[in-house]
mmCIF file of C-alpha atoms in Angstrom:
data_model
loop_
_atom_site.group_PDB
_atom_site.id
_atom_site.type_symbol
_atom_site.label_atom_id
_atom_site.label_comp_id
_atom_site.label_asym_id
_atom_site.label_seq_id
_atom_site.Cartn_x
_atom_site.Cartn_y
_atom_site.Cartn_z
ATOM 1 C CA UNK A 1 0.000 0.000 0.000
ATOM 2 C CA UNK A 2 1.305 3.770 -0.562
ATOM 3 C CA UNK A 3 1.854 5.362 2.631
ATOM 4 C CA UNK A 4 0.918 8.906 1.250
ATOM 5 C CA UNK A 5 -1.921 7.385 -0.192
ATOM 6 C CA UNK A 6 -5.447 8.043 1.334
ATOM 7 C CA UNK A 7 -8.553 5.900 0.003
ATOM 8 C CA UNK A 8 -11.477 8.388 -1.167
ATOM 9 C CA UNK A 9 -13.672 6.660 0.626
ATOM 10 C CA UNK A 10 -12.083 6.941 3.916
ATOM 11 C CA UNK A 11 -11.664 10.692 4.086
ATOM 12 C CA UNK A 12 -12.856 11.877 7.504
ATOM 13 C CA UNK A 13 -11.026 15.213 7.572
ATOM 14 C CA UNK A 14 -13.243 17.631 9.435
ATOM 15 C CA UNK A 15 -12.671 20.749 6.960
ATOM 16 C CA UNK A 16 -13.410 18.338 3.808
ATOM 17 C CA UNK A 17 -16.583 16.257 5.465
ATOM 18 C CA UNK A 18 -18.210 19.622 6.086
ATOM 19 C CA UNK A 19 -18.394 20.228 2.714
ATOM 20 C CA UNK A 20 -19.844 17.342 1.756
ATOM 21 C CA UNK A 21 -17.794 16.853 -1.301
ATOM 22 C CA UNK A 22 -19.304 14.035 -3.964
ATOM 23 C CA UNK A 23 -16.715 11.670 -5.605
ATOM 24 C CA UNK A 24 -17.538 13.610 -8.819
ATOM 25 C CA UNK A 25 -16.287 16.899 -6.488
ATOM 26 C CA UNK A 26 -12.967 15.016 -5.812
ATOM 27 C CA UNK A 27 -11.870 13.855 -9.116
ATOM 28 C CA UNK A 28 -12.851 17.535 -10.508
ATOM 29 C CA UNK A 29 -10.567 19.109 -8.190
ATOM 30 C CA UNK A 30 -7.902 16.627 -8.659
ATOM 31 C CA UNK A 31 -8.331 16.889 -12.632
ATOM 32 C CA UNK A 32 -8.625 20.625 -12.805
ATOM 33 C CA UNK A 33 -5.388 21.437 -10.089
ATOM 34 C CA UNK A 34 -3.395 24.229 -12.250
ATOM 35 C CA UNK A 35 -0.039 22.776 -10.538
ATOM 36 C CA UNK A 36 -1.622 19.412 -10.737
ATOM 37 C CA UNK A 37 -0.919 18.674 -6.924
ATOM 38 C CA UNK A 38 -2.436 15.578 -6.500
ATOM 39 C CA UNK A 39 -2.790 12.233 -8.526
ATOM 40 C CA UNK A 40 -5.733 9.375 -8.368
ATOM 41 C CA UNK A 41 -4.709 5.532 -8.568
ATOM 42 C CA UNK A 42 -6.480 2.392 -8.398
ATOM 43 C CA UNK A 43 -7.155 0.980 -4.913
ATOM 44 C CA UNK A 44 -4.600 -1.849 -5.096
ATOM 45 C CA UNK A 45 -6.288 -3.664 -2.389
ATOM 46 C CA UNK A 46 -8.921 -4.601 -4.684
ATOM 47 C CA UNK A 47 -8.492 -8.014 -6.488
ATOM 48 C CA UNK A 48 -8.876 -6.541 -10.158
ATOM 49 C CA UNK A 49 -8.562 -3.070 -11.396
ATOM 50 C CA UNK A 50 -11.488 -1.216 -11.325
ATOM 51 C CA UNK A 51 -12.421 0.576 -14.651
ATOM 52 C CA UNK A 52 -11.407 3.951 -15.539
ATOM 53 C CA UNK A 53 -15.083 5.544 -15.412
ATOM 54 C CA UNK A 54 -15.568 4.080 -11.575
ATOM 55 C CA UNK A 55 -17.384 6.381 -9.626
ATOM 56 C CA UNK A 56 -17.193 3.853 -7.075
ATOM 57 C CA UNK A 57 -14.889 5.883 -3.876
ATOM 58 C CA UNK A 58 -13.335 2.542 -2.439
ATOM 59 C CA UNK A 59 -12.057 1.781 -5.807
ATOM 60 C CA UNK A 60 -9.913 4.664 -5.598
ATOM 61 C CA UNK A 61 -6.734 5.887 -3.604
ATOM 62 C CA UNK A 62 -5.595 10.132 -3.512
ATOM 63 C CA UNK A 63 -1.941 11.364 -2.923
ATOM 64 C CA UNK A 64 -0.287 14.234 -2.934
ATOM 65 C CA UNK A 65 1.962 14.674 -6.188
ATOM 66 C CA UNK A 66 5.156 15.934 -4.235
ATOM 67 C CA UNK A 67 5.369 17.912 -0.752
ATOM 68 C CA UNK A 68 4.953 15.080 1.662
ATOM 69 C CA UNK A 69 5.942 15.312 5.375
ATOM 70 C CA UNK A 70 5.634 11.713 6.273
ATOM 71 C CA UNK A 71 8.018 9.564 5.643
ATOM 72 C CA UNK A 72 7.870 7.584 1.816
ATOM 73 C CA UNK A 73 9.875 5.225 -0.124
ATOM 74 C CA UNK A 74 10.832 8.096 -2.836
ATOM 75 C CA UNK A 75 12.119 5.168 -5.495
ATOM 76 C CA UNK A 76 8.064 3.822 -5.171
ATOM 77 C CA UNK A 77 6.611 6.971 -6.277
ATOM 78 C CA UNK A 78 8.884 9.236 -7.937
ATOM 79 C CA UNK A 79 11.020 9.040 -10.890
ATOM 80 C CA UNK A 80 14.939 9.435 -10.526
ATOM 81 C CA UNK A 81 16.735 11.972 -11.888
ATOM 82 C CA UNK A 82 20.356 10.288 -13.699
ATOM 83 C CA UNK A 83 23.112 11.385 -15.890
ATOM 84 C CA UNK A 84 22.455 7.704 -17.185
ATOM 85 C CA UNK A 85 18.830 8.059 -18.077
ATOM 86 C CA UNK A 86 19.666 11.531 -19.977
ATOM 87 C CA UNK A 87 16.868 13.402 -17.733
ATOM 88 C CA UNK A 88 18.772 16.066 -15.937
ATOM 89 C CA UNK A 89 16.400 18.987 -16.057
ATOM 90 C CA UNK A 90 18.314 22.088 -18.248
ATOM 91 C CA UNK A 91 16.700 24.938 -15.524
ATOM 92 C CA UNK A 92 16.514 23.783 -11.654
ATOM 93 C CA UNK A 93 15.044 26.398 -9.767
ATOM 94 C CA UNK A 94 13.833 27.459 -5.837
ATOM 95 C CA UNK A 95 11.746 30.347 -5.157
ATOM 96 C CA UNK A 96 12.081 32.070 -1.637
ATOM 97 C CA UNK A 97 11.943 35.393 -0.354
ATOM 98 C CA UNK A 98 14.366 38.491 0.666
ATOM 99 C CA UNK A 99 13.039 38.326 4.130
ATOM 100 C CA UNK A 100 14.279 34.172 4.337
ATOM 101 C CA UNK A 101 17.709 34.972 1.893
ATOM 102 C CA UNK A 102 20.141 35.331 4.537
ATOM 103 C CA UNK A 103 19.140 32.680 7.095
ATOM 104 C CA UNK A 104 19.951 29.992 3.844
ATOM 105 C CA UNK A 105 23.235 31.384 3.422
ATOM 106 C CA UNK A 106 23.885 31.407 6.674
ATOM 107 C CA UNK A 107 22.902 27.474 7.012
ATOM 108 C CA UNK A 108 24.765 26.869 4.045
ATOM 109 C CA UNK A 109 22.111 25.777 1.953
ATOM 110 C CA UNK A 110 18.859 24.971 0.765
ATOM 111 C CA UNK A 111 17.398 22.742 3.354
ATOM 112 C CA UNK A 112 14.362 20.429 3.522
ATOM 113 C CA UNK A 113 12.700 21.583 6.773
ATOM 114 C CA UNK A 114 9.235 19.568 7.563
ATOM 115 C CA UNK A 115 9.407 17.982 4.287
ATOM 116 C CA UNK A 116 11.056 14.916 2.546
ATOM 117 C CA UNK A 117 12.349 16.677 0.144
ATOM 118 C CA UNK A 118 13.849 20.464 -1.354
ATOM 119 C CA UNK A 119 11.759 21.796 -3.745
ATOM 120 C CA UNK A 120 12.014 23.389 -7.255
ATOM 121 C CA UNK A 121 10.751 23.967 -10.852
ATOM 122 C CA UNK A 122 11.967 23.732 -14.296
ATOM 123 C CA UNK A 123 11.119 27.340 -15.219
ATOM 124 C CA UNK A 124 9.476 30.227 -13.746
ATOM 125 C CA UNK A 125 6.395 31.878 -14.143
ATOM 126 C CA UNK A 126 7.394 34.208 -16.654
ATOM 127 C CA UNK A 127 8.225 31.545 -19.011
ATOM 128 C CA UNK A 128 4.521 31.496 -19.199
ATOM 129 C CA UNK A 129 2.347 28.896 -17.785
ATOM 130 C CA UNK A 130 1.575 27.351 -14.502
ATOM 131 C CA UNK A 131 5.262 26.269 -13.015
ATOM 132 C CA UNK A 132 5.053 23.683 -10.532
ATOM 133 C CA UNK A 133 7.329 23.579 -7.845
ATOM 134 C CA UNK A 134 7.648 26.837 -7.111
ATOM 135 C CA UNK A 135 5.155 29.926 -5.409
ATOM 136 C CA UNK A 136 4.059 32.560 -7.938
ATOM 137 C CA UNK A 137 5.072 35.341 -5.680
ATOM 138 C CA UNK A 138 8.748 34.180 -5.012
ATOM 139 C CA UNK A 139 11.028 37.321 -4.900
ATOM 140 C CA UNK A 140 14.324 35.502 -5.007
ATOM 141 C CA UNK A 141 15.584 32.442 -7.464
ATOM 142 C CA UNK A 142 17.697 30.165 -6.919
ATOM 143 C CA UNK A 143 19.216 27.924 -9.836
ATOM 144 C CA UNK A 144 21.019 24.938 -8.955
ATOM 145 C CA UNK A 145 23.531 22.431 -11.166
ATOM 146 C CA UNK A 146 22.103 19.025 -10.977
ATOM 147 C CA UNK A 147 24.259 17.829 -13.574
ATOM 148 C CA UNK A 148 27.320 18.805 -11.003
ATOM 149 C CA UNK A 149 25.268 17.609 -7.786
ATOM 150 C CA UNK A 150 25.503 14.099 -9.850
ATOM 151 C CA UNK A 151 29.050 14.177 -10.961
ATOM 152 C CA UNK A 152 30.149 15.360 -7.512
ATOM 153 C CA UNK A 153 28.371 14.229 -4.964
ATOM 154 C CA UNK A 154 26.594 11.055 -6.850
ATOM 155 C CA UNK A 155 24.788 10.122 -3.161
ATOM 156 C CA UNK A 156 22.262 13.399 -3.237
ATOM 157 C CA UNK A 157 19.552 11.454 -5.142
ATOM 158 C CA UNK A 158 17.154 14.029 -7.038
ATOM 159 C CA UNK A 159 13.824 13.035 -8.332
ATOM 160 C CA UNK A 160 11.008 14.043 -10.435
ATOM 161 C CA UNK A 161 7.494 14.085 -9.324
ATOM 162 C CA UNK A 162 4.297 13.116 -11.584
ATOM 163 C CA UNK A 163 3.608 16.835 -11.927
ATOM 164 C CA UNK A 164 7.064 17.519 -13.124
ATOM 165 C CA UNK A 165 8.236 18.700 -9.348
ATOM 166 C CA UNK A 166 11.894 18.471 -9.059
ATOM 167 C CA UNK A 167 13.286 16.860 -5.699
ATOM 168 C CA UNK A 168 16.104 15.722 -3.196
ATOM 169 C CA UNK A 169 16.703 14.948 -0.230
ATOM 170 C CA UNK A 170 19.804 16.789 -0.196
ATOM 171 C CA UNK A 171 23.149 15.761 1.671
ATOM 172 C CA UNK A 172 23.430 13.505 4.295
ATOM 173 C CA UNK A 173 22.329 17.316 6.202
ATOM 174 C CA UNK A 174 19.619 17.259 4.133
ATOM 175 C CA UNK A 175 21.187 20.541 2.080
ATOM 176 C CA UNK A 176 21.744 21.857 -1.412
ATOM 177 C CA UNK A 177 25.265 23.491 -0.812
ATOM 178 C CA UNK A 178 25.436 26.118 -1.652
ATOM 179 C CA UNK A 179 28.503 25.570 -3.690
ATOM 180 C CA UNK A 180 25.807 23.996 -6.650
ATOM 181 C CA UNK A 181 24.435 27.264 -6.833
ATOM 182 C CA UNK A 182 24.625 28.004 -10.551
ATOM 183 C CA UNK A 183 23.145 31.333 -10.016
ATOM 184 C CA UNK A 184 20.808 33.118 -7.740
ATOM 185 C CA UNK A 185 19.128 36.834 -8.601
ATOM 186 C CA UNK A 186 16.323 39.057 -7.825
ATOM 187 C CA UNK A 187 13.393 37.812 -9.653
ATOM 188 C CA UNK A 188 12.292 41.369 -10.215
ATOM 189 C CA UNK A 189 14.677 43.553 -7.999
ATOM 190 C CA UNK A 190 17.847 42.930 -6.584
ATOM 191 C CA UNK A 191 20.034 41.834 -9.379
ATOM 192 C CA UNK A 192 21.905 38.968 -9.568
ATOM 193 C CA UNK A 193 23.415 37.502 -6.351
ATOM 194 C CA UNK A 194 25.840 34.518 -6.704
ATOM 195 C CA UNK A 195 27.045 32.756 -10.168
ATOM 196 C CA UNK A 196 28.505 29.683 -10.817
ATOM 197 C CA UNK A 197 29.038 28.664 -6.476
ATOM 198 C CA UNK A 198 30.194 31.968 -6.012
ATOM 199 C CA UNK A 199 28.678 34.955 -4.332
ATOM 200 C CA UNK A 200 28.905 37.900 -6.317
ATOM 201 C CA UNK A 201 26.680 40.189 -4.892
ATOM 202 C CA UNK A 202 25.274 41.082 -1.352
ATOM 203 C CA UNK A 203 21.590 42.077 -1.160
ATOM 204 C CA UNK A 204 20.954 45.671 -0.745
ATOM 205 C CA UNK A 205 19.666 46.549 3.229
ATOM 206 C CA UNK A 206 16.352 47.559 1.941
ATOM 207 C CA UNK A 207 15.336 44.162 0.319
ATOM 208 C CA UNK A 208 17.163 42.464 3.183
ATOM 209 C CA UNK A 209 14.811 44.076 5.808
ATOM 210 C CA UNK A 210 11.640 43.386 3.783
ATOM 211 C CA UNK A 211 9.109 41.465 5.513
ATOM 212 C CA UNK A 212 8.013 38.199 4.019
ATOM 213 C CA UNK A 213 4.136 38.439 2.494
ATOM 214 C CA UNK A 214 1.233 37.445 4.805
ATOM 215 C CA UNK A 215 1.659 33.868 5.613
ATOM 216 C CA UNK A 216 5.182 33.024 4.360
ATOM 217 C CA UNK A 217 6.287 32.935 8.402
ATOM 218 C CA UNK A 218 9.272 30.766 9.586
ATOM 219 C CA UNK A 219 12.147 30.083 7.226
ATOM 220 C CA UNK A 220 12.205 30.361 3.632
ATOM 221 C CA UNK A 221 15.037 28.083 2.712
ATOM 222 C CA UNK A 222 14.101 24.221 2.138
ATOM 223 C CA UNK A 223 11.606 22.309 1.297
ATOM 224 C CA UNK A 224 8.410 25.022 3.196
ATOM 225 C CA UNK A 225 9.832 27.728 1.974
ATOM 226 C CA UNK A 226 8.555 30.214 3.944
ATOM 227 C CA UNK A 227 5.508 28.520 4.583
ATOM 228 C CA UNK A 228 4.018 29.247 7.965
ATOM 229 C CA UNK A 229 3.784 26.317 10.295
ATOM 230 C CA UNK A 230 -0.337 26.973 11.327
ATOM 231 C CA UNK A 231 -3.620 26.272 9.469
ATOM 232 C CA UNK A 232 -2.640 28.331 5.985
ATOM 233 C CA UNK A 233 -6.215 28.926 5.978
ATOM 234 C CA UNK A 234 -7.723 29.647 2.378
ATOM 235 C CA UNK A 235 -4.456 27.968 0.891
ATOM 236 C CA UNK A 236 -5.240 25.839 -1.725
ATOM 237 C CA UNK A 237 -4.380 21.867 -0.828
ATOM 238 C CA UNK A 238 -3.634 22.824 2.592
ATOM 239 C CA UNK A 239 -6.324 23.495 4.558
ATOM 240 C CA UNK A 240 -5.546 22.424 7.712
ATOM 241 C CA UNK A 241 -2.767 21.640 10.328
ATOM 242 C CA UNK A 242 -0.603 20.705 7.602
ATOM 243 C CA UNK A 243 1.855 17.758 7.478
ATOM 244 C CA UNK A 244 1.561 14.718 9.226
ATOM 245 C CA UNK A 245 -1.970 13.296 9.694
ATOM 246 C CA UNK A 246 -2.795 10.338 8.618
ATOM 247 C CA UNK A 247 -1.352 7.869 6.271
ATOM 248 C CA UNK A 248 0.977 5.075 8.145
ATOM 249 C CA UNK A 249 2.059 3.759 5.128
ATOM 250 C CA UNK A 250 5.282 4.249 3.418
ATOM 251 C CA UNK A 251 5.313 5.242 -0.459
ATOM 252 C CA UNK A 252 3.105 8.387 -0.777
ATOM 253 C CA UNK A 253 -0.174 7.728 -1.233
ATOM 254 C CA UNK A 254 -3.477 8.397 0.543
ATOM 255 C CA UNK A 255 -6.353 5.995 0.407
ATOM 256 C CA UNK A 256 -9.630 7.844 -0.788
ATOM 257 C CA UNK A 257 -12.639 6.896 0.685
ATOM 258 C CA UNK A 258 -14.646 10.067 1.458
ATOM 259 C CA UNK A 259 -14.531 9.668 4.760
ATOM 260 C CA UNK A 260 -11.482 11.548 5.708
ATOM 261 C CA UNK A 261 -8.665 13.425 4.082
ATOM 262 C CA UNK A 262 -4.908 14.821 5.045
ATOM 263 C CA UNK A 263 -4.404 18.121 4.468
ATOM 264 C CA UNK A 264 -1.422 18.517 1.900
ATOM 265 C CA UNK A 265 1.189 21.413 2.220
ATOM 266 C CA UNK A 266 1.417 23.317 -1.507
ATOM 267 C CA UNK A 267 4.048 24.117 -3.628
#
């Protein structure tokens, strides 16, 4: 069974039983997600696969894409990222905030926090389109050199998620050294910060003394960045207290049977 997987069926979250979402509610807001946060799999308890147009909840399992808390088997439900399998994303990206900016350089790092995993995209929103993996009001980017993570330190494992999340664990810390930095610059102010693992710039007292925007409390660096540890109330996928409810298994998914639901922390 997936740990991060919750069967529809099951879902007796307070916030979402209130609402009295139908199964046709569910699969709507899975299917319609702009960052496409969540995914819907076959119950695999059942002893054949239940067809596609079920509208049956206990044929049915939810999990979050990417963004977990509890603990998963990341080779179960992700997809590795290898110089071998030609995959190694050309742009690598983490959005934070001025107001978070110096506490990562002063940990040395990008750093997972509450979650499994670092977070980042493979473009930003001005590329055009939804860009998952990263918020849409990040002030600060961060680029980072997978291909040299790989070739240099071959045990920081990165992954992709189903939604085209990029991943890792990090170190053996559970950091992106800042020494893979490719590059790092204001996304709209600021200029550019560090190239190539080396800082080249210091951010100017004024953007350094900015306060992060409502909600974004607590560090910015890892895998929350800047994602306030209480209810993130009227955030989309969160809901709730977020992280660790539920789900005891150990892969990432979360059985759905509309009964009860974990609130999942967004990206």
């Amino acid at each position: 069974m997936n740990p991060a997987a919750h069967q529809i069926s099951q879902m007796q979250w307070p916030r979402l039983k209130s609402l009295k979402p139908t199964f046709a509610d569910i699969r709507t807001a899975v299917t319609d997600n702009a960052k496409q946060r969540f995914s819907m799999k076959p119950n695999p308890s059942l002893p054949e696969p239940p067809s596609p147009s079920s509208e049956n909840p206990a044929d049915w399992m939810i999990r979050a894409n990417q963004g977990h808390s509890i603990a998963i088997d990341s080779a179960a439900l992700l997809i590795p990222i290898t110089l071998e399998a030609g995959n190694v994303p050309e742009t690598c990206v983490h959005g934070t905030y001025f107001a978070f900016y110096g506490e990562i350089l002063k940990s040395g790092g990008l750093k997972k926090m509450g979650r499994n995993h670092v977070h980042f995209g493979t473009g930003i929103p001005e590329d055009g389109g939804v860009v998952s993996g990263m918020r849409g009001d990040a002030e600060v980017l961060i680029f980072v050199d997978v291909k040299r993570c790989l070739e240099e330190e071959p045990e920081m494992k990165w992954w992709v998620s189903e939604n085209g999340v990029v991943l890792t664990e990090g170190d053996g810390e559970g950091v992106v050294g800042t020494r893979f930095w490719k590059r790092v610059e204001g996304r709209r102010e600021g200029g550019v910060l560090w190239k190539d693992g080396v800082k080249v710039a210091e951010l100017e007292e004024g953007l350094r003394n900015r306060k992060a925007p409502m909600g974004k409390g607590g560090r910015g660096g890892g895998g929350r960045g800047g994602r306030g540890g209480g209810r993130g109330r009227g955030r989309e996928g969160r809901g709730g207290r977020g992280g660790g409810r539920g789900g005891k298994n150990s892969d990432g998914n979360t059985e759905i049977t509309t009964e009860e639901t974990k609130p999942v922390e967004e990206t």
